[in-house]
Coordinates of C-alpha atoms in Angstrom, one line a residue:
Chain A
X634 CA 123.1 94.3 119.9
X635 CA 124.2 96.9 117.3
X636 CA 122.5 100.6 117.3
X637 CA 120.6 99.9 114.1
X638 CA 119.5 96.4 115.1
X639 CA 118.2 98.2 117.9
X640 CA 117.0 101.2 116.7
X641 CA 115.2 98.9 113.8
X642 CA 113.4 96.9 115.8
X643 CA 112.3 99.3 118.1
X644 CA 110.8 101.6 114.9
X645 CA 109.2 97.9 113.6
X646 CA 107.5 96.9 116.6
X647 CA 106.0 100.3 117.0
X648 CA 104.9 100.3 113.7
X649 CA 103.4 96.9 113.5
X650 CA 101.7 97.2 117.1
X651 CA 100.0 100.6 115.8
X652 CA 98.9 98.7 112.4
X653 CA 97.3 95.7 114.2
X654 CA 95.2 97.9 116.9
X655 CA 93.9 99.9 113.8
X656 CA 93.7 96.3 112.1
X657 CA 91.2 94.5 114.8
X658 CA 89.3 97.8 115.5
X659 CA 88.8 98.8 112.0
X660 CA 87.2 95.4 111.6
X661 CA 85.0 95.3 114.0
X662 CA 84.2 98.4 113.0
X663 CA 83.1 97.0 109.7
X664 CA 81.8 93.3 110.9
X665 CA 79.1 95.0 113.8
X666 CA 78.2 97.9 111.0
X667 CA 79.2 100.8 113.3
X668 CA 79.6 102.6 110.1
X669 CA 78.4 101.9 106.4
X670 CA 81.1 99.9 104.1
X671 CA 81.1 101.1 100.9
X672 CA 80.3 97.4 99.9
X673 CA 78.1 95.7 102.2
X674 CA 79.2 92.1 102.9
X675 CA 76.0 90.3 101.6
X676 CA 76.7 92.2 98.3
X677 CA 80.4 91.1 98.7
X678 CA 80.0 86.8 98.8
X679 CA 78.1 87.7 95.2
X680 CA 82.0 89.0 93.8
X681 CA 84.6 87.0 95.5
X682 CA 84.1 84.1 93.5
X683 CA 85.5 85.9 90.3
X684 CA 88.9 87.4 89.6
X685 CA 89.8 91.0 91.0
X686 CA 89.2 92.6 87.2
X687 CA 85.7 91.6 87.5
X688 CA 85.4 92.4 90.7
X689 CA 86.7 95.7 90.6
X690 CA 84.1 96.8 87.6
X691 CA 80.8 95.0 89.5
X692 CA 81.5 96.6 92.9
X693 CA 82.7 100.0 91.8
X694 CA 85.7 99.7 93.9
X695 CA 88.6 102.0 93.6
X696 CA 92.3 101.1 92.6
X697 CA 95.7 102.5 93.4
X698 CA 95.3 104.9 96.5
X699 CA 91.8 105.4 95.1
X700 CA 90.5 104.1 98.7
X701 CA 91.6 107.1 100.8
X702 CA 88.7 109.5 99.4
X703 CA 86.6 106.3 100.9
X704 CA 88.1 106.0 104.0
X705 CA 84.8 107.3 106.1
X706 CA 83.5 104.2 105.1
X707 CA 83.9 101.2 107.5
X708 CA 85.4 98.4 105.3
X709 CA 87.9 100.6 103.1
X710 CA 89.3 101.7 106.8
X711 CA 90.6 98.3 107.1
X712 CA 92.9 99.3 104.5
X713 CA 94.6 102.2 106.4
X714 CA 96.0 99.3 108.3
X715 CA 97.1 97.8 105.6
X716 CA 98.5 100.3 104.1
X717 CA 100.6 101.2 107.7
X718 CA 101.7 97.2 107.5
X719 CA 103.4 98.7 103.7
X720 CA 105.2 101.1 105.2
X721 CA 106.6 100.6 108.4
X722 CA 109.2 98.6 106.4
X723 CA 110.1 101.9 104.4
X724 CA 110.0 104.1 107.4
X725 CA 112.5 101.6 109.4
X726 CA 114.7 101.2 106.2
X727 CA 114.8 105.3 105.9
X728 CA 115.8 105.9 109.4
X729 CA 118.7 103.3 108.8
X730 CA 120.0 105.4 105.9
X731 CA 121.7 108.2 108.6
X732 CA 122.7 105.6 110.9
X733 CA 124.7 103.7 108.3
X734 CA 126.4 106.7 106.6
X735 CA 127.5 107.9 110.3
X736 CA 129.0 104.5 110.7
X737 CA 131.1 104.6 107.6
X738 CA 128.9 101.9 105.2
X739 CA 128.0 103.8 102.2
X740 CA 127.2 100.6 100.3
X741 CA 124.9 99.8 102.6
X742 CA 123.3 103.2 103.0
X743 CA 123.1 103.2 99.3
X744 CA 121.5 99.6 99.4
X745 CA 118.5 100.9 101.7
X746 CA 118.3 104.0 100.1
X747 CA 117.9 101.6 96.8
X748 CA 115.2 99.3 98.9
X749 CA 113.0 102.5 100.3
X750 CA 112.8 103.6 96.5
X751 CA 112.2 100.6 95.7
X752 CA 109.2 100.0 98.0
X753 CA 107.6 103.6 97.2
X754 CA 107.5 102.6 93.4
X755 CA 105.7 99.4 94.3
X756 CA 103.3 101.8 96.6
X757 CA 102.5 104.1 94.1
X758 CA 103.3 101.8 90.9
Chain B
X941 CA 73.8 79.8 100.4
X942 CA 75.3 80.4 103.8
X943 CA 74.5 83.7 105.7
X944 CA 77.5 86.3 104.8
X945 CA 79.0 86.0 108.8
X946 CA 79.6 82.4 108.8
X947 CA 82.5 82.8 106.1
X948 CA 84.8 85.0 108.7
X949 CA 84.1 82.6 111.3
X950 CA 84.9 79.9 109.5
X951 CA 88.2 81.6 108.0
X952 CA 89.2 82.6 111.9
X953 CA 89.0 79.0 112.6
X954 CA 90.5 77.5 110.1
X955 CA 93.7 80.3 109.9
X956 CA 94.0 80.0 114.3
X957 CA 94.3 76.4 113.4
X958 CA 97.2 77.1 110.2
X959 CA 98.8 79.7 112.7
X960 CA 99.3 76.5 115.4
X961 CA 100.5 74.3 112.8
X962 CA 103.1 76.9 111.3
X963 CA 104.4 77.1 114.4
X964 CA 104.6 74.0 115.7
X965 CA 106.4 72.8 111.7
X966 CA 108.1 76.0 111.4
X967 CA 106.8 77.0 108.1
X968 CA 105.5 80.9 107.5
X969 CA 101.0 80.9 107.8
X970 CA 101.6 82.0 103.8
X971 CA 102.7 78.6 102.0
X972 CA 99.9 77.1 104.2
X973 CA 96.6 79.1 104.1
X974 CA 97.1 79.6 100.1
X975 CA 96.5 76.3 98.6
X976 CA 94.3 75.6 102.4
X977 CA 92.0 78.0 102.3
X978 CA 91.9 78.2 98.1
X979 CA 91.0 74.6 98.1
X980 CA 88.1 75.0 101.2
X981 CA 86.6 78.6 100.3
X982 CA 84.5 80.5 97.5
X983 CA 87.1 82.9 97.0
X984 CA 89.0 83.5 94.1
X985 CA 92.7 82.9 94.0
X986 CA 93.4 86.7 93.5
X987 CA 91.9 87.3 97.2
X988 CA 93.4 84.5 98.1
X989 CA 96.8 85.1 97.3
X990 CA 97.0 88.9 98.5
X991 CA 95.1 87.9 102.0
X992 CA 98.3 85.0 102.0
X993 CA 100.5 88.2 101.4
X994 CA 99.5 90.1 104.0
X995 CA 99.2 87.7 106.2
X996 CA 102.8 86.2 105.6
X997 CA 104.1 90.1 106.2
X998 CA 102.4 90.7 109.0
X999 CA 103.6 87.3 110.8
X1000 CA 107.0 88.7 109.3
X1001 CA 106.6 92.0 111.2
X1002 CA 105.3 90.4 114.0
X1003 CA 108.3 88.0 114.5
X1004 CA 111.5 90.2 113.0
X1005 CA 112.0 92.5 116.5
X1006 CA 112.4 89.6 118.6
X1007 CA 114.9 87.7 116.4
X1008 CA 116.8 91.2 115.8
X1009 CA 116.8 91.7 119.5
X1010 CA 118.1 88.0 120.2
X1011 CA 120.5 88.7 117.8
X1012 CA 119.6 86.0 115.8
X1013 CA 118.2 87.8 112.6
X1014 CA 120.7 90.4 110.6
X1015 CA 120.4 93.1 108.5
X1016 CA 123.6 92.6 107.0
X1017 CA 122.5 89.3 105.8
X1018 CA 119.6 90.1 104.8
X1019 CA 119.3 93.3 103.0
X1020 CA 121.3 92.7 99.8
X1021 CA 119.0 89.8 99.2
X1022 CA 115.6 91.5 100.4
X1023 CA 116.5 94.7 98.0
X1024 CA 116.6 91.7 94.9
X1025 CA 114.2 89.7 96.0
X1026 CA 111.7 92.2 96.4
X1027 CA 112.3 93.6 93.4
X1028 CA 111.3 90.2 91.5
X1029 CA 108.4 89.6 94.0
X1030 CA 106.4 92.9 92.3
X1031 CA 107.0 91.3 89.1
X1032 CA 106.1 88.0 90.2
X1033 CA 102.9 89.5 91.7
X1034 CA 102.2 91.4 88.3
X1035 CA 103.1 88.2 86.4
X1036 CA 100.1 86.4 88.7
X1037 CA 97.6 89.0 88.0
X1038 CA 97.7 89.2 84.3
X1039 CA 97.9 85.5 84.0
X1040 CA 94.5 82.7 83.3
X1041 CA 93.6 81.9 87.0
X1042 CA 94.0 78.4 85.8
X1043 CA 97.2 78.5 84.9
X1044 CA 98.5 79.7 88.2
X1045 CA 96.9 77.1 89.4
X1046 CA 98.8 74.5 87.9
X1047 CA 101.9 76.6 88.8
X1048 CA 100.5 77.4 92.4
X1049 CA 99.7 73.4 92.3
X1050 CA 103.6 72.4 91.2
X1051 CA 105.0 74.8 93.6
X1052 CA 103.5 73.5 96.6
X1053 CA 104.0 70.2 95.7
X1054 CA 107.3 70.8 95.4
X1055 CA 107.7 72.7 98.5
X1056 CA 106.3 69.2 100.2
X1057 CA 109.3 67.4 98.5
X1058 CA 111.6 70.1 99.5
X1059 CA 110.3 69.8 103.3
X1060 CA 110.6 66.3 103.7
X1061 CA 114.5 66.1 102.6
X1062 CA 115.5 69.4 104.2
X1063 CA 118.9 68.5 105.4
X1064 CA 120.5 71.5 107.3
X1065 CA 124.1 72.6 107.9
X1066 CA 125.6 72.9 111.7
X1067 CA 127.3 76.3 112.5
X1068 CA 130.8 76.1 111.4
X1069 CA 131.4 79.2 109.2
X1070 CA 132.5 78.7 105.7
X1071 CA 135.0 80.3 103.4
X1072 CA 133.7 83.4 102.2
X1073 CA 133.6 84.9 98.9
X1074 CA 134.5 88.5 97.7
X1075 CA 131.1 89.8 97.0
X1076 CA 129.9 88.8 100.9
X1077 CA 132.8 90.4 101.8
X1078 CA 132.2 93.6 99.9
X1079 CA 128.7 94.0 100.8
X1080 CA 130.2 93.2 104.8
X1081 CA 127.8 90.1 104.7
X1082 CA 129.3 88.8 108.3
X1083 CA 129.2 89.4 111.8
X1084 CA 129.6 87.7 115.1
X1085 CA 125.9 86.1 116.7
X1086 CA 125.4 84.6 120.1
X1087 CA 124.2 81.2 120.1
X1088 CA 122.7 80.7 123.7
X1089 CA 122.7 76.7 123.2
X1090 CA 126.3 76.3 122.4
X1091 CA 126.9 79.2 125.0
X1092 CA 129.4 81.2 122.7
X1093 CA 129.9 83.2 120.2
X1094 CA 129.3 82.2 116.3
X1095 CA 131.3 83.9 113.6
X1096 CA 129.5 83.5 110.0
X1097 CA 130.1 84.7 106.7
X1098 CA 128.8 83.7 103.3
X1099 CA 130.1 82.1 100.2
X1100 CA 128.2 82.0 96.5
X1101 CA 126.9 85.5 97.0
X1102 CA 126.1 85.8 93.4
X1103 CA 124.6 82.5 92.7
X1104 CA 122.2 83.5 95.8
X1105 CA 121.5 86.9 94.1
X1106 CA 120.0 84.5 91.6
X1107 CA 118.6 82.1 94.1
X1108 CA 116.8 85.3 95.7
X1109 CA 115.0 86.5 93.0
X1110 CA 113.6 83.4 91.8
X1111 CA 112.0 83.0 95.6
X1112 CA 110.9 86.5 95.2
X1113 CA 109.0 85.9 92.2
X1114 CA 107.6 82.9 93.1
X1115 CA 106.1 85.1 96.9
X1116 CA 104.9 87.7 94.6
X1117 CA 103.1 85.3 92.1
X1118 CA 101.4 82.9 94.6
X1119 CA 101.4 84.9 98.0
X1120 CA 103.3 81.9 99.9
X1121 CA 105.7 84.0 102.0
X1122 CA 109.3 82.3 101.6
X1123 CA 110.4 81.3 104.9
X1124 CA 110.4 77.6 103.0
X1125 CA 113.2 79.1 100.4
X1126 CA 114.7 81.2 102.1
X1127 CA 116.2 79.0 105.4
X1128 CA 117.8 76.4 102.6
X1129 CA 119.4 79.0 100.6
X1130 CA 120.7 80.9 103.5
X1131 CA 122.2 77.8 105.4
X1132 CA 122.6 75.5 102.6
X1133 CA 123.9 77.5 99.6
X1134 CA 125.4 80.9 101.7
X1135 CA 126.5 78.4 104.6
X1136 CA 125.1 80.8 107.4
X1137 CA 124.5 79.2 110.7
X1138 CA 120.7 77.9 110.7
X1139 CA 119.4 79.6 113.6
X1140 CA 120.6 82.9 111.9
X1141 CA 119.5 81.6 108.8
X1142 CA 115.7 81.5 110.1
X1143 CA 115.5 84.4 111.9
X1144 CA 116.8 86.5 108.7
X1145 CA 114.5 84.8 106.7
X1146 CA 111.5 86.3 109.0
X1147 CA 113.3 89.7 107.9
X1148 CA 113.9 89.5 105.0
X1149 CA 110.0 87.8 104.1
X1150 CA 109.2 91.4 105.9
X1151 CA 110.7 93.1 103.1
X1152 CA 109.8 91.1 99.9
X1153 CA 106.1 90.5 101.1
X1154 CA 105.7 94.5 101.4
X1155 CA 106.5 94.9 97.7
X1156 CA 104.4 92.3 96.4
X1157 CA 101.3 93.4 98.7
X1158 CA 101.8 96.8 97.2
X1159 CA 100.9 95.1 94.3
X1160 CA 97.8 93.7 95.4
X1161 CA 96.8 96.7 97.5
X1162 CA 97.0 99.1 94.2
X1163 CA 95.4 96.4 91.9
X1164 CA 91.8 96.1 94.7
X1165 CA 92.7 92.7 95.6
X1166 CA 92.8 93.3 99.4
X1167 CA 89.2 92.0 100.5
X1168 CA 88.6 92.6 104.5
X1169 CA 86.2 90.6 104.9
X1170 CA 89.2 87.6 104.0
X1171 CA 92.2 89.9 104.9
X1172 CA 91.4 90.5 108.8
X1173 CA 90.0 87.3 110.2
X1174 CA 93.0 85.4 108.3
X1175 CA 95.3 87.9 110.0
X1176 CA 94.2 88.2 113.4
X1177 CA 93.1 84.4 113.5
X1178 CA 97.0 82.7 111.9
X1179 CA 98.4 85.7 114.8
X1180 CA 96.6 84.2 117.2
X1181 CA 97.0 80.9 116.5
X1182 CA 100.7 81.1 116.4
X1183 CA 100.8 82.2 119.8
X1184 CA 98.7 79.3 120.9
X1185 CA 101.5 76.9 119.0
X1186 CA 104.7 78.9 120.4
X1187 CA 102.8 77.8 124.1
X1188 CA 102.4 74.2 122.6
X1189 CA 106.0 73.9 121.2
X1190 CA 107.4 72.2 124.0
X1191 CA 105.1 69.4 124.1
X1192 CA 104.8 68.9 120.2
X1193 CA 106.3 66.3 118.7
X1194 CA 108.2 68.3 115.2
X1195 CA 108.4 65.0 113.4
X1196 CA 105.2 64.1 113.8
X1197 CA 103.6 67.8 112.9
X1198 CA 106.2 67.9 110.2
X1199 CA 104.7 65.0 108.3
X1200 CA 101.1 66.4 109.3
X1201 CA 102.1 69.7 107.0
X1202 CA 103.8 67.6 104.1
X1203 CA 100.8 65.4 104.0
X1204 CA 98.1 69.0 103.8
X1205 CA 100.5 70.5 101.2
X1206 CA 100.5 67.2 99.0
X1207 CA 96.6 67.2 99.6
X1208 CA 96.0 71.2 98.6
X1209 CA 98.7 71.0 96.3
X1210 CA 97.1 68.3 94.5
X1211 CA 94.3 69.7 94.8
X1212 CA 95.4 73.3 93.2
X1213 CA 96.6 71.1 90.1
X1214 CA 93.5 69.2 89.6
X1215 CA 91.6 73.0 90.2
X1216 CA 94.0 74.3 87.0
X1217 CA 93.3 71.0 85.0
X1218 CA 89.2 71.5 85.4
X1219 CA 89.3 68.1 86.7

């Protein structure tokens, strides 16, 4: 196996283990109320028929990165986990960027250099 | 109405049992809990569609260090393509926002439906590598992989790099608009049009759907459509499930499960159509 197969991997499965324990213990965080969601599920089953716009407007929930200054409460904490799932890709693709140039492959450093911008402007689009 | 904890249990359930299936078919949880769980639950599609997301990536993630470590997923292969294809999948998954929820629908509807026709011809290319073009070769789109069953060694390249530039962003729009992953794309036009071996073909899909998925979800994330309440049991129930269906894959029967899955994506694709029609 290659270094940066190996190296990849290693950072991905890190990554993805981490996101998935904060993943299940986030949620039942949220589903046994050990803290107060911002939305409390018997109000939610009233909103998820409709489409997000509505949503969005009936529940007062925030947009963009909007749900950090909410992350104290239990169901917006889910979406740190989410959020790590978004970026272990760019973290892995980043630390490639070195290993490539070291090897010679400046198109391909130049293509994940291209993909990690490309995945921050979807972030923070 | 039925009490607010009944609809997790009920999505646990119903993804452990997509997560066997998937498995057991070799389709990604995505192209099945979309039009599944659209056609069974309240939610709107715009839940729907970012949980299918998230879980598709997270399978994705899940799978890709394994197959990297087997050898049988590569970044060289993949990468060009994921850096389009994502790309495309962010406008695909602002195309499906800003669109009438019943006209993705109908799309959502045809796609699946056509995925089902796609699944039940599915021929697939043995390992011989092909003659390969200039723009695979630039991009150092080959490499040696080591196929246990043959008990050797597999040199691959690819041909029709640019036509599969194409190919690639087309399956990227289509994950971002509908949330279906694009493990069903992405095997065909890695073995059939870029003539990589299949089992390397597969495995780099898994990698690449960890790429393309991550954009679109983005997306979703930034626009509110992540519910939790949807987004974790679906996630933790189709992970769980597919471990139960990797212990059953021995004893399955894939032709059999195969036509189980075409039949349940002509069922909720049909269904997703008639949804979009108001019928």
């Amino acid at each position: 196996m290659s270094d940066e197969h190996d190296i990849y991997a290693r950072w991905l499965a890190w990554g993805t283990y981490i996101a998935l324990a904060v993943l299940i213990a986030s949620f039942l965080a949220y589903a046994f109320a050990l803290r107060d969601p911002h939305l409390p599920p018997q109000e939610l089953v009233k909103l998820w028929a409709f489409p997000v716009d509505h949503y969005i407007v009936a529940s007062g929930a925030p947009t963009g990165w909007g749900w950090l200054a909410l992350l104290h409460k239990s169901d917006y904490l889910i979406f740190s986990a989410v959020a790590m799932l978004g970026l272990v890709t760019v973290v892995c693709y980043a630390r490639l960027v070195p290993l490539l140039l070291a090897q010679g492959e400046r198109w391909r450093a130049l293509i994940a250099v291209l993909q990690v911008l490309v995945l921050l402007g979807a972030a923070l689009y | 109405m039925m009490d607010w904890w009944l609809w997790p249990i009920a999505l646990f359930a119903v993804t452990f049992a997509i997560g066997i299936v998937a498995v057991l078919a070799g389709v990604g949880g995505g192209v099945l809990f979309v039009p599944i769980v659209g056609a069974l639950f309240p939610f709107h599609l715009d839940f729907v569609r970012a949980a299918g997301l998230l879980l598709a990536l997270t399978g994705a993630l899940s799978a890709a260090p394994a197959l990297l470590r087997a050898g049988l997923a590569s970044l060289r292969l993949a990468m060009p393509l994921a850096l389009i294809g994502s790309i495309t999948s962010i406008v695909g998954a602002l195309v499906g926002l800003a669109l009438p929820t019943d006209a993705v629908q109908i799309a959502l509807g045809a796609t699946i439906l056509a995925i089902a026709a796609l699944m039940w011809r599915s021929p697939a290319r043995g390992s011989e590598a092909p003659a390969g073009d200039a723009l695979g070769a630039a991009l150092r789109m080959n490499g040696i992989y080591h196929d246990a069953a043959l008990g050797r060694d597999v040199e691959w390249r690819v041909r029709r790099t640019p036509a599969a530039f194409v190919v690639f962003a087309g399956i990227g729009l289509l994950a971002g608009m509908f949330g279906l992953g694009a493990g069903w794309a992405n095997v065909p036009a890695f073995n059939l049009l870029m003539g990589a071996p299949l089992k390397l073909a597969v495995g780099s899909s898994g990698l690449l759907l960890s790429v393309v998925d991550t954009s679109a979800a983005w997306v979703y994330l930034n626009r509110g459509a992540v519910l939790p309440l949807i987004v974790a049991p679906s996630i933790i129930g189709v992970m769980l499930g597919a471990k139960v269906g990797a212990r059953l894959l021995l004893k399955a029967r894939p032709g059999l499960v195969r036509r189980i899955v075409i039949a349940l994506l002509l069922i909720s694709g049909t269904r997703a159509l008639l949804k979009g029609f108001g019928i």
